[in-house]
CSV table of C-alpha atoms and ligand atoms in Angstrom, one decimal:
chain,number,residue,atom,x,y,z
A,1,UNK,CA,-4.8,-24.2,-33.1
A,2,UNK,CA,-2.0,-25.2,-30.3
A,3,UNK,CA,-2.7,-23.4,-26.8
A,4,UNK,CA,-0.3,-22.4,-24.2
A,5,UNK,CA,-0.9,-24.1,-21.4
A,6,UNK,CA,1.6,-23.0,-19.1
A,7,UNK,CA,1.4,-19.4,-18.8
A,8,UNK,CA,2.2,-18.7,-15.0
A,9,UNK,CA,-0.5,-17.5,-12.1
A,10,UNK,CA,0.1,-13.6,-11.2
A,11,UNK,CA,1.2,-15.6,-7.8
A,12,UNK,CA,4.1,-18.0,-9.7
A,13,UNK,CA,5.1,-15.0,-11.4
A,14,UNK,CA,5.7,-12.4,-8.5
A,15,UNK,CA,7.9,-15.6,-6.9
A,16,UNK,CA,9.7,-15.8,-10.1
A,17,UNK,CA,10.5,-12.2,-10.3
A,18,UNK,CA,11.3,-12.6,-6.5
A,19,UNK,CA,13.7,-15.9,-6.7
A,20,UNK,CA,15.8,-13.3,-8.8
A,21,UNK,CA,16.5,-11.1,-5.7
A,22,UNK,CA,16.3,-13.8,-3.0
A,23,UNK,CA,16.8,-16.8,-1.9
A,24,UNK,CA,13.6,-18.2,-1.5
A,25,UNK,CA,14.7,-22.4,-1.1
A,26,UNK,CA,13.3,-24.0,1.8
A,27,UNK,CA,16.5,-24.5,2.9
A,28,UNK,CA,17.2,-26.4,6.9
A,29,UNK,CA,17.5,-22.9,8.5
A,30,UNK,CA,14.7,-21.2,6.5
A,31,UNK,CA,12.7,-24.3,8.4
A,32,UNK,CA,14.2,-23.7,11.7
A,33,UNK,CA,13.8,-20.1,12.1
A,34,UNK,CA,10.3,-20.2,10.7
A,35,UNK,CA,9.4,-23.5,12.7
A,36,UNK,CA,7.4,-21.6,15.6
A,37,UNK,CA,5.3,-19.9,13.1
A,38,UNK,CA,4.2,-23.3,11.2
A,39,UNK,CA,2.9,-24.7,15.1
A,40,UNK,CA,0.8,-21.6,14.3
A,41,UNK,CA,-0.6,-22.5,11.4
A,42,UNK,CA,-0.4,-25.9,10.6
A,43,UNK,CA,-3.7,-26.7,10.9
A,44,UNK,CA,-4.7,-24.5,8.0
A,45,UNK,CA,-1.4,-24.4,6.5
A,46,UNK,CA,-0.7,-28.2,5.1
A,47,UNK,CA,2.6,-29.0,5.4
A,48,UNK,CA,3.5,-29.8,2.0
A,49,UNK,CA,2.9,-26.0,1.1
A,50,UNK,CA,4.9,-25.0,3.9
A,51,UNK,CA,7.7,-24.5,2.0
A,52,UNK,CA,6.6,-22.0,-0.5
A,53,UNK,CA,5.4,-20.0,2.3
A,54,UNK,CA,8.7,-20.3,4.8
A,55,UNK,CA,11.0,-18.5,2.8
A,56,UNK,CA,8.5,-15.8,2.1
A,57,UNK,CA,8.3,-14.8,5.7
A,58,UNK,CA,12.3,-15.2,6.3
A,59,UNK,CA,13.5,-12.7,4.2
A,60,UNK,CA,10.3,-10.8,4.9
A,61,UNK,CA,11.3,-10.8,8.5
A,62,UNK,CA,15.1,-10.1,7.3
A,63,UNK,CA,14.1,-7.2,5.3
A,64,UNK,CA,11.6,-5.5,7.8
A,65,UNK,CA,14.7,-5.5,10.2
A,66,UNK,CA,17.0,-4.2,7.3
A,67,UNK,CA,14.8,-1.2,6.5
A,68,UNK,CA,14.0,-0.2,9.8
A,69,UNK,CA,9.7,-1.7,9.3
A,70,UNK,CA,6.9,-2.3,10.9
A,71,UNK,CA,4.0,-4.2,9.6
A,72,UNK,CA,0.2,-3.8,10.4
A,73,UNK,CA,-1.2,-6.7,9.7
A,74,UNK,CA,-6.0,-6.2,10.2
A,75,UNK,CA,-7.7,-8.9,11.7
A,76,UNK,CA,-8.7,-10.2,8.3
A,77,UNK,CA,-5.1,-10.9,7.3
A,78,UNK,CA,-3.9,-14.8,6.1
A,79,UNK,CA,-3.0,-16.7,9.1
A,80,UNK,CA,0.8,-16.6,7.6
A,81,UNK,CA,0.5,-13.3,7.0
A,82,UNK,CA,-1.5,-12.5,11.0
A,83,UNK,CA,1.2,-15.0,12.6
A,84,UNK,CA,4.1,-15.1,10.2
A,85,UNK,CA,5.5,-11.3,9.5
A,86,UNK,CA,2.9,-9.1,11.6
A,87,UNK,CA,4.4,-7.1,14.3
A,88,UNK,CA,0.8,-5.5,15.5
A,89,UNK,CA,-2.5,-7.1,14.7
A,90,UNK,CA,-5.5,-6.0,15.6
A,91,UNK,CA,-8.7,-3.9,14.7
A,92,UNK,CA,-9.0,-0.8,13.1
A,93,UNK,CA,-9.1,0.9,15.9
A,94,UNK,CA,-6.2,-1.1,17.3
A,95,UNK,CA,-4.3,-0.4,14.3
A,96,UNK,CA,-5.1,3.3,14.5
A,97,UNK,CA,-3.6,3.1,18.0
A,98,UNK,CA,-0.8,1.5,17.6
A,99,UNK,CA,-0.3,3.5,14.5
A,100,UNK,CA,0.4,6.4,16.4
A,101,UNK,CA,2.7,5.1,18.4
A,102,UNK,CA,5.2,3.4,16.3
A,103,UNK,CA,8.6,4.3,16.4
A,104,UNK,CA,9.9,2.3,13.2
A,105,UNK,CA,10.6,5.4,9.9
A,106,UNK,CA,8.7,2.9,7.4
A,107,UNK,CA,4.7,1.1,8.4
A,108,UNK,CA,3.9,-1.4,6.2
A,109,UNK,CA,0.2,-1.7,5.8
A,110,UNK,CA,-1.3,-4.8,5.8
A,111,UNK,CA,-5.0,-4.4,5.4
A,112,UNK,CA,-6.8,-1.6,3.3
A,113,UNK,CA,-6.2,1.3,1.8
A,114,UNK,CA,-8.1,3.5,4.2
A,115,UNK,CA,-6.4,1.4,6.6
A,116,UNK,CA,-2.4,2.5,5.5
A,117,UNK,CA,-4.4,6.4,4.7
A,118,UNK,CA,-5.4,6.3,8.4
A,119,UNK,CA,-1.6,5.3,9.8
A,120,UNK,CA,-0.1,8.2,7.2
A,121,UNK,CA,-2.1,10.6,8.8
A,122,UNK,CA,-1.0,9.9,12.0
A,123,UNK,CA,2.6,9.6,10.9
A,124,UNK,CA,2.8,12.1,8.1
A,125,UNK,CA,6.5,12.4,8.0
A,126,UNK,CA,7.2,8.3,7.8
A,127,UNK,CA,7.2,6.0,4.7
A,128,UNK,CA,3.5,4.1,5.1
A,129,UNK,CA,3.7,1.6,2.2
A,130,UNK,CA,0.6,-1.0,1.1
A,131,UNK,CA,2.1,-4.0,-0.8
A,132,UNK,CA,-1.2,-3.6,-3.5
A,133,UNK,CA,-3.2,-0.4,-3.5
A,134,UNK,CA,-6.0,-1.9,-5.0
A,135,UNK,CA,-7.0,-3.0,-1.9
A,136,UNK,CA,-9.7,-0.7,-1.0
A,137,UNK,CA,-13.2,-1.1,0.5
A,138,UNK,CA,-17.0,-1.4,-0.4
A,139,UNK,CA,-17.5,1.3,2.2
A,140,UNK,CA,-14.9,3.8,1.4
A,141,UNK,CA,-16.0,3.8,-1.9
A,142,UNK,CA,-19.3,4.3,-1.7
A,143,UNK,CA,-19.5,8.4,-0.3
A,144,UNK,CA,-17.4,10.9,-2.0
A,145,UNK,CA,-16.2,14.4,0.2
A,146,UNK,CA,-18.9,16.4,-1.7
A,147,UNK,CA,-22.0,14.1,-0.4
A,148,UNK,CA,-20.6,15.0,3.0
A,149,UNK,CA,-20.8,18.7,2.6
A,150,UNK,CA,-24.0,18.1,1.0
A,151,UNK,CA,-25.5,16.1,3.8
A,152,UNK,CA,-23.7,19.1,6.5
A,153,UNK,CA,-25.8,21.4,4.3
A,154,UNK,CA,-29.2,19.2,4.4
A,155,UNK,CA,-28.6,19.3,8.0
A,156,UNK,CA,-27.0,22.5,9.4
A,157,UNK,CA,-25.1,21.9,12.5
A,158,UNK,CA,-26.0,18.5,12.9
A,159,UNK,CA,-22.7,16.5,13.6
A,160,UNK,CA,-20.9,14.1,11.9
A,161,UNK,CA,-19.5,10.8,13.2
A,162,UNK,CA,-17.7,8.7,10.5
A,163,UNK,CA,-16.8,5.6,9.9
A,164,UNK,CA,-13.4,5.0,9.5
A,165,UNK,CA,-13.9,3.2,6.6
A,166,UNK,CA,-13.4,6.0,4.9
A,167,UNK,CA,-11.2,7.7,2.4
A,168,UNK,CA,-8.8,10.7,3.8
A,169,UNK,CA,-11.1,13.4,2.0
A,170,UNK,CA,-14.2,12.5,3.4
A,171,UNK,CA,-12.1,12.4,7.0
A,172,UNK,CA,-11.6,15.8,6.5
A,173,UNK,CA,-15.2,17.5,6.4
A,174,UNK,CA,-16.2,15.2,9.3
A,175,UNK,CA,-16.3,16.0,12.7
A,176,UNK,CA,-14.9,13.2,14.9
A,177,UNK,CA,-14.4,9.1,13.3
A,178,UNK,CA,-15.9,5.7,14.7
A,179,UNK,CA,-14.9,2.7,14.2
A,180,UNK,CA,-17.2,-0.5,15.3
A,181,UNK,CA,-15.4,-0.7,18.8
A,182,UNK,CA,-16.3,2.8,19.7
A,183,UNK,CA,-19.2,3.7,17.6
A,184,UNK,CA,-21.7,4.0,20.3
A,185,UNK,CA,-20.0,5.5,22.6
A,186,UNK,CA,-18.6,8.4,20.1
A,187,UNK,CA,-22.5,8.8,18.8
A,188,UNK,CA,-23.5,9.0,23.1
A,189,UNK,CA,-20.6,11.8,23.6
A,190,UNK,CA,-21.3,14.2,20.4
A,191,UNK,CA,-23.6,17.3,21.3
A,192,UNK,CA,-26.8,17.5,20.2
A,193,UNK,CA,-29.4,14.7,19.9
A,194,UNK,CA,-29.6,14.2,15.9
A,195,UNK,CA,-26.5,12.5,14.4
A,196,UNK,CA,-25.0,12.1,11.1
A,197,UNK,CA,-23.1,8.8,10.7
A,198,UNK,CA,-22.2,7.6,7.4
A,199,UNK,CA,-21.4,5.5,5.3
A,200,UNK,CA,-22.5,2.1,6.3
A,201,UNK,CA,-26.3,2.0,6.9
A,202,UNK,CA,-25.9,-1.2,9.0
A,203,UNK,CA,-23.6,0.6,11.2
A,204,UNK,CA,-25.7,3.3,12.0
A,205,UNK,CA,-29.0,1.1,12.1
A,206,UNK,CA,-27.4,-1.3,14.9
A,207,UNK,CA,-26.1,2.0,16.6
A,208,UNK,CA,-29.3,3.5,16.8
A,209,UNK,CA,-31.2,0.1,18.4
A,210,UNK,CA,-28.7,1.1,21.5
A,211,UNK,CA,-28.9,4.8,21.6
A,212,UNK,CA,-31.6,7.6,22.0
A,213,UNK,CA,-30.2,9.8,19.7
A,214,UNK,CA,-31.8,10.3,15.8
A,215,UNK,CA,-28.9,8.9,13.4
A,216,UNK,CA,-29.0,10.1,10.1
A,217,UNK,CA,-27.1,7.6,7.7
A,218,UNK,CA,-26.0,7.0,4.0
A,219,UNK,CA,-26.8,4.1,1.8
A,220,UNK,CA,-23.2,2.7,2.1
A,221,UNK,CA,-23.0,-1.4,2.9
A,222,UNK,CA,-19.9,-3.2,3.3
A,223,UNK,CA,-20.0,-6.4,0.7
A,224,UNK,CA,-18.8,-8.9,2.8
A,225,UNK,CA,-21.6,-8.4,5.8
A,226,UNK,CA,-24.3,-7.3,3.7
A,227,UNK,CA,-25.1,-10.5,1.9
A,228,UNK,CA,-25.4,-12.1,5.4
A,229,UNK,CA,-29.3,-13.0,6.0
A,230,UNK,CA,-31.6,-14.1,9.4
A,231,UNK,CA,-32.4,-17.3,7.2
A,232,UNK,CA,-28.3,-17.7,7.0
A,233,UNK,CA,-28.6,-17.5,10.7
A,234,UNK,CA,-31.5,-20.0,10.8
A,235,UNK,CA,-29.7,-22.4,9.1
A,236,UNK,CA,-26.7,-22.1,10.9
A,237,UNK,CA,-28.2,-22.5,14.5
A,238,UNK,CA,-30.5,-25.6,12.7
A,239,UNK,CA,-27.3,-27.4,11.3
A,240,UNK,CA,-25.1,-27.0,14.6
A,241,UNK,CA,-27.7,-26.5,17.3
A,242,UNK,CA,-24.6,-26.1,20.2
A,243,UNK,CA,-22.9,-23.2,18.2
A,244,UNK,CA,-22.7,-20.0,19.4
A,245,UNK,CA,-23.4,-17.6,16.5
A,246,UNK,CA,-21.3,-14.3,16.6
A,247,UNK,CA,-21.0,-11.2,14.5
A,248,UNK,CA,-19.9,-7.9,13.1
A,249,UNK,CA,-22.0,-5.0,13.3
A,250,UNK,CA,-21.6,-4.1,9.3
A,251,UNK,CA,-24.2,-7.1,9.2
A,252,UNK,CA,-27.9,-5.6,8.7
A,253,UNK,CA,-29.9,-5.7,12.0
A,254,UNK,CA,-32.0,-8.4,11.6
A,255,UNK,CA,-28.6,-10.8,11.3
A,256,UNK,CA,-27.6,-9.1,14.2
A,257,UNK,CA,-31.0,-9.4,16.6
A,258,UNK,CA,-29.8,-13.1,15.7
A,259,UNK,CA,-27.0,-13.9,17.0
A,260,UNK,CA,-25.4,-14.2,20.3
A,261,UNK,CA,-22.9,-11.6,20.5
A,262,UNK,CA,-21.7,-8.9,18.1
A,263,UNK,CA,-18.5,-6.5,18.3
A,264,UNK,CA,-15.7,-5.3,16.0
A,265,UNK,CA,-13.2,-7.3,14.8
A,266,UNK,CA,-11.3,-7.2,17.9
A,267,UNK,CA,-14.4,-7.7,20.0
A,268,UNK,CA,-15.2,-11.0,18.8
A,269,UNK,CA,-11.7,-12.4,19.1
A,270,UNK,CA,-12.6,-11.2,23.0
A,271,UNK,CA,-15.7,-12.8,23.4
A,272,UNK,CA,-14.3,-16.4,22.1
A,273,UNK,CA,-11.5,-15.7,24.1
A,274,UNK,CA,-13.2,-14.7,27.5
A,275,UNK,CA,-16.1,-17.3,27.0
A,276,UNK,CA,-14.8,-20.4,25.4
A,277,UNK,CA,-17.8,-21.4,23.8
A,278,UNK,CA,-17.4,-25.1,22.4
A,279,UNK,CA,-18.1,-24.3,19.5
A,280,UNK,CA,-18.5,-21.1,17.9
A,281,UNK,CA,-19.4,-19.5,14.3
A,282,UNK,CA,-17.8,-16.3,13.4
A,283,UNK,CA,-20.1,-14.4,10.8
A,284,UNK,CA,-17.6,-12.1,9.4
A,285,UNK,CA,-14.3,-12.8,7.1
A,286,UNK,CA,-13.3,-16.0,6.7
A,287,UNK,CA,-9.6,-15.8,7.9
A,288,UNK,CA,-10.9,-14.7,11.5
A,289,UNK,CA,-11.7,-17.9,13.1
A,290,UNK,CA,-8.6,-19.2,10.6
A,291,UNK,CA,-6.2,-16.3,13.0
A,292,UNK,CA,-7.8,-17.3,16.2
A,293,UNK,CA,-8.0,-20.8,16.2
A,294,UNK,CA,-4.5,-21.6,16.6
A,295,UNK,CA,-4.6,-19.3,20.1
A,296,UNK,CA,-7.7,-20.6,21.0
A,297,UNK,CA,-7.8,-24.5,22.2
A,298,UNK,CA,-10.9,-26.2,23.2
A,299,UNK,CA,-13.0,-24.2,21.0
A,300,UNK,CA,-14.7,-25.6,17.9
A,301,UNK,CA,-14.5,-22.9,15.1
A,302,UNK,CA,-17.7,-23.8,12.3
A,303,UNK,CA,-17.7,-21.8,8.8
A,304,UNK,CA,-19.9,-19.1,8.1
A,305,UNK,CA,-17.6,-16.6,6.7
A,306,UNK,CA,-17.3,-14.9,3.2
A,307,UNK,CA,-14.5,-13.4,2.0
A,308,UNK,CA,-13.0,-9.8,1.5
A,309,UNK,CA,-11.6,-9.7,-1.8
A,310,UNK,CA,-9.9,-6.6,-0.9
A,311,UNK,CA,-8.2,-8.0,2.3
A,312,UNK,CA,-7.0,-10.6,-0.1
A,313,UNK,CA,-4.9,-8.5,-2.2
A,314,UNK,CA,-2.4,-8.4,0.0
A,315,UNK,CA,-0.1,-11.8,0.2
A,316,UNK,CA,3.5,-12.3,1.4
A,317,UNK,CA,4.9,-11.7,-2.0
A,318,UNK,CA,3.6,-8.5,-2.5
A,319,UNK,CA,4.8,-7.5,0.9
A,320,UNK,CA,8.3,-8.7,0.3
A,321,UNK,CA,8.2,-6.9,-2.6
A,322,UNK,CA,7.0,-3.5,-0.9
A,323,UNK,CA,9.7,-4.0,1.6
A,324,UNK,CA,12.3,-4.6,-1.1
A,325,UNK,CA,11.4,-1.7,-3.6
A,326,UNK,CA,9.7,0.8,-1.1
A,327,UNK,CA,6.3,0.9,-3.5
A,328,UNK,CA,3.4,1.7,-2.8
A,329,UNK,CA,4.0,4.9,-1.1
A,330,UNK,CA,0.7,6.2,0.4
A,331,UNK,CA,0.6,9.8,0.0
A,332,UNK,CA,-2.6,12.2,1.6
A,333,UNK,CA,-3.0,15.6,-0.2
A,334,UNK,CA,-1.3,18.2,2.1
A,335,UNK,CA,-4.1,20.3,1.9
A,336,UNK,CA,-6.6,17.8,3.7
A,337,UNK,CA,-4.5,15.9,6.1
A,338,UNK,CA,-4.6,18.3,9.1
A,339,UNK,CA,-8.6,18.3,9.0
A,340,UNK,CA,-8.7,14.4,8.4
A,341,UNK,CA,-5.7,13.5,11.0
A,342,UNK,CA,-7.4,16.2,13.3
A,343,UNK,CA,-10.7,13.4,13.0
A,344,UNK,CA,-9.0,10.6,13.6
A,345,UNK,CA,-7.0,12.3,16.6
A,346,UNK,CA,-10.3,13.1,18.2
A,347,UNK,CA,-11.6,9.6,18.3
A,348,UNK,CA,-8.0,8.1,19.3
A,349,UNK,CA,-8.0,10.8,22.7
A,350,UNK,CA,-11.9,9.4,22.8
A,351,UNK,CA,-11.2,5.9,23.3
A,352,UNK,CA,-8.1,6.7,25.4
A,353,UNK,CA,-10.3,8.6,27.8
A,354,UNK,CA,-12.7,5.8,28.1
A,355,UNK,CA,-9.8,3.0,29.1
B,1,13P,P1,-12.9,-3.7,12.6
B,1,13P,O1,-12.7,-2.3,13.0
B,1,13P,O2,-14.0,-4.4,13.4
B,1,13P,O3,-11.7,-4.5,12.6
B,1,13P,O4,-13.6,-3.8,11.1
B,1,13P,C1,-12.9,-3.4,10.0
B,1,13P,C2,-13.5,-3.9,8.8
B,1,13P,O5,-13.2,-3.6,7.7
B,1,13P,C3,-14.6,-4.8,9.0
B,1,13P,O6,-15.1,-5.2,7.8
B,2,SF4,FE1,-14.4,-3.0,3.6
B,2,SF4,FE2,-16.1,-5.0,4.2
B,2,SF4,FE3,-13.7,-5.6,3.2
B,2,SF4,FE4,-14.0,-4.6,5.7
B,2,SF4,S1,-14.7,-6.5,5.0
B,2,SF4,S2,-12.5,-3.9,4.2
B,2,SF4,S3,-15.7,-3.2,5.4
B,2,SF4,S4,-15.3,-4.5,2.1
């Protein structure tokens, strides 16, 4: 039986669809106008790709400008993505920030779904689009608004501190969100000395090594940290003996009583920033120490990464096409956003008090 052999990748057919609409050749001022970007990221961008990816982030730039845009762009994002069309980058709780202040009518979400929920929230009468909204999270999807109120009723009065990792509903029976920037500090400043804090168990078990307080969790793990192990840690400090070892607190504690610094996403870029270890080893996403590198020199970035499948949803030609068609709108049932914005307000005042 004769096979097709050239049936086209979901990636070579989104371009194809794409070349319709634009001009996507690399052409001499495609390169120029892009050329600051590529110092960026040509050491994990080779050069003969660069010009699939140029063109991409020249009309994406265009259009952004076009339709009044701004784009979000996590941490976790591609390095063409982080340094080629983000306006803002940063953590969540960076992103939540800067969210809230934007003045752009249309935020283009570059990141999670909680991620664009959280920005719609804070801007519920502007356009918040995510290029795929199949990008959700591990976390979000593992507690539904109903265990909440079940846990609330378990525990009368007891408050609860969520992660922002989170879907919209479960934002709304909560009392006040975290993220891993300001988790402590929001579990330290809640009354009472017993704690709910859901969902991610790792979260909550790091958070309680630092605080007095009884935390009550939920069995929620993010997929990317989870699978990290002390023997992974082992074996890391054992094949590059100079390496400093950092990580992110979704880790389970015994990766984390490991290493030699942990923080948020943000955090860490801080650390390697601040202490300019030789060489360092970012347990977390891979496309962290991919981001950083290029505004880092002298440092020595060593894998130990996995990868968010859900962060890698998103790609330039998904977000050129957002741009262009206005899809996918991110829309927050009326009836829950003042509760769940209210949430995410409350931890945004938080962290401002504490600057
Ligand atoms: P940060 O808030 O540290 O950026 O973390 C978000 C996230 O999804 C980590 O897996
Ligand atoms: Fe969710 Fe983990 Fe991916 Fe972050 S890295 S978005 S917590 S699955």
């Amino acid at each position: 039986m004769v096979q097709l052999i050239n049936a086209m990748t979901p990636i070579e057919e989104a371009r194809a669809i794409l070349a319709d609409g634009f001009d996507l050749k690399f052409s001499k001022s495609v390169q120029k106008a892009t050329s600051t970007v590529f110092e960026k990221v040509k050491d994990k961008i080779p050069e003969i790709e660069w010009p699939f990816f140029a063109p991409l982030i020249f009309q994406i730039n265009r259009l952004k400008k076009e339709k009044d845009a701004v784009i979000l762009a996590h941490n976790y994002q591609t390095p063409q993505i982080y340094h080629g069309v983000a306006d803002i980058v940063g953590d969540s709780l960076q992103l939540a920030q800067e969210a809230a202040k934007v003045r752009q009518s249309v935020i283009v979400q570059c990141g999670v779904h909680f991620m664009a929920e959280t920005s719609k929230l804070l801007n519920p009468e502007k356009t918040v689009l995510i290029p795929d909204s199949r990008a959700g999270c591990s976390l979000a999807a593992s507690i539904t608004a109903e265990d909440v109120v079940a846990m609330r009723a378990q525990y009368p009065g007891v408050p609860v501190v969520t992660y922002v990792n989170t879907s919209a509903a479960v934002k709304a029976v909560t009392d006040v969100c975290c993220t891993s920037s300001n988790a402590l500090d929001i579990v330290n400043a809640v009354e009472g000395d017993t704690v709910i804090m859901i969902p991610d168990q790792f979260l909550a078990q790091n958070t309680a090594k630092k605080t007095h307080k009884k935390i009550i969790t939920w069995a929620g793990a993010c997929e990317v940290h989870e699978t990290f192990t002390a023997q992974d840690i082992a074996e890391l400090r054992h094949a590059y003996p100079t390496a400093k070892i950092i990580a992110h607190p979704e880790c389970p504690p015994e990766v984390i009583a490991a290493v030699d610094y942990a923080g948020s996403t943000a955090g860490m870029i801080d650390w390697v920033k601040t202490q300019r270890p030789a060489r360092v080893v970012m347990v977390t996403e891979c496309s962290m120490s991919d981001n950083v590198a290029s505004e880092t020199t002298g440092v020595d970035f060593l894998r130990g990464c996995n990868i968010c499948p859900h962060m890698k949803r998103i790609n330039l030609e998904n977000i050129l096409w957002s741009l262009h068609t206005g899809t996918e709108e991110v829309t927050v049932d009326p009836a829950i956003i003042e509760p769940a914005r209210a949430a995410v307000r409350r931890m945004i005042d938080f962290s401002k008090k504490g600057d």
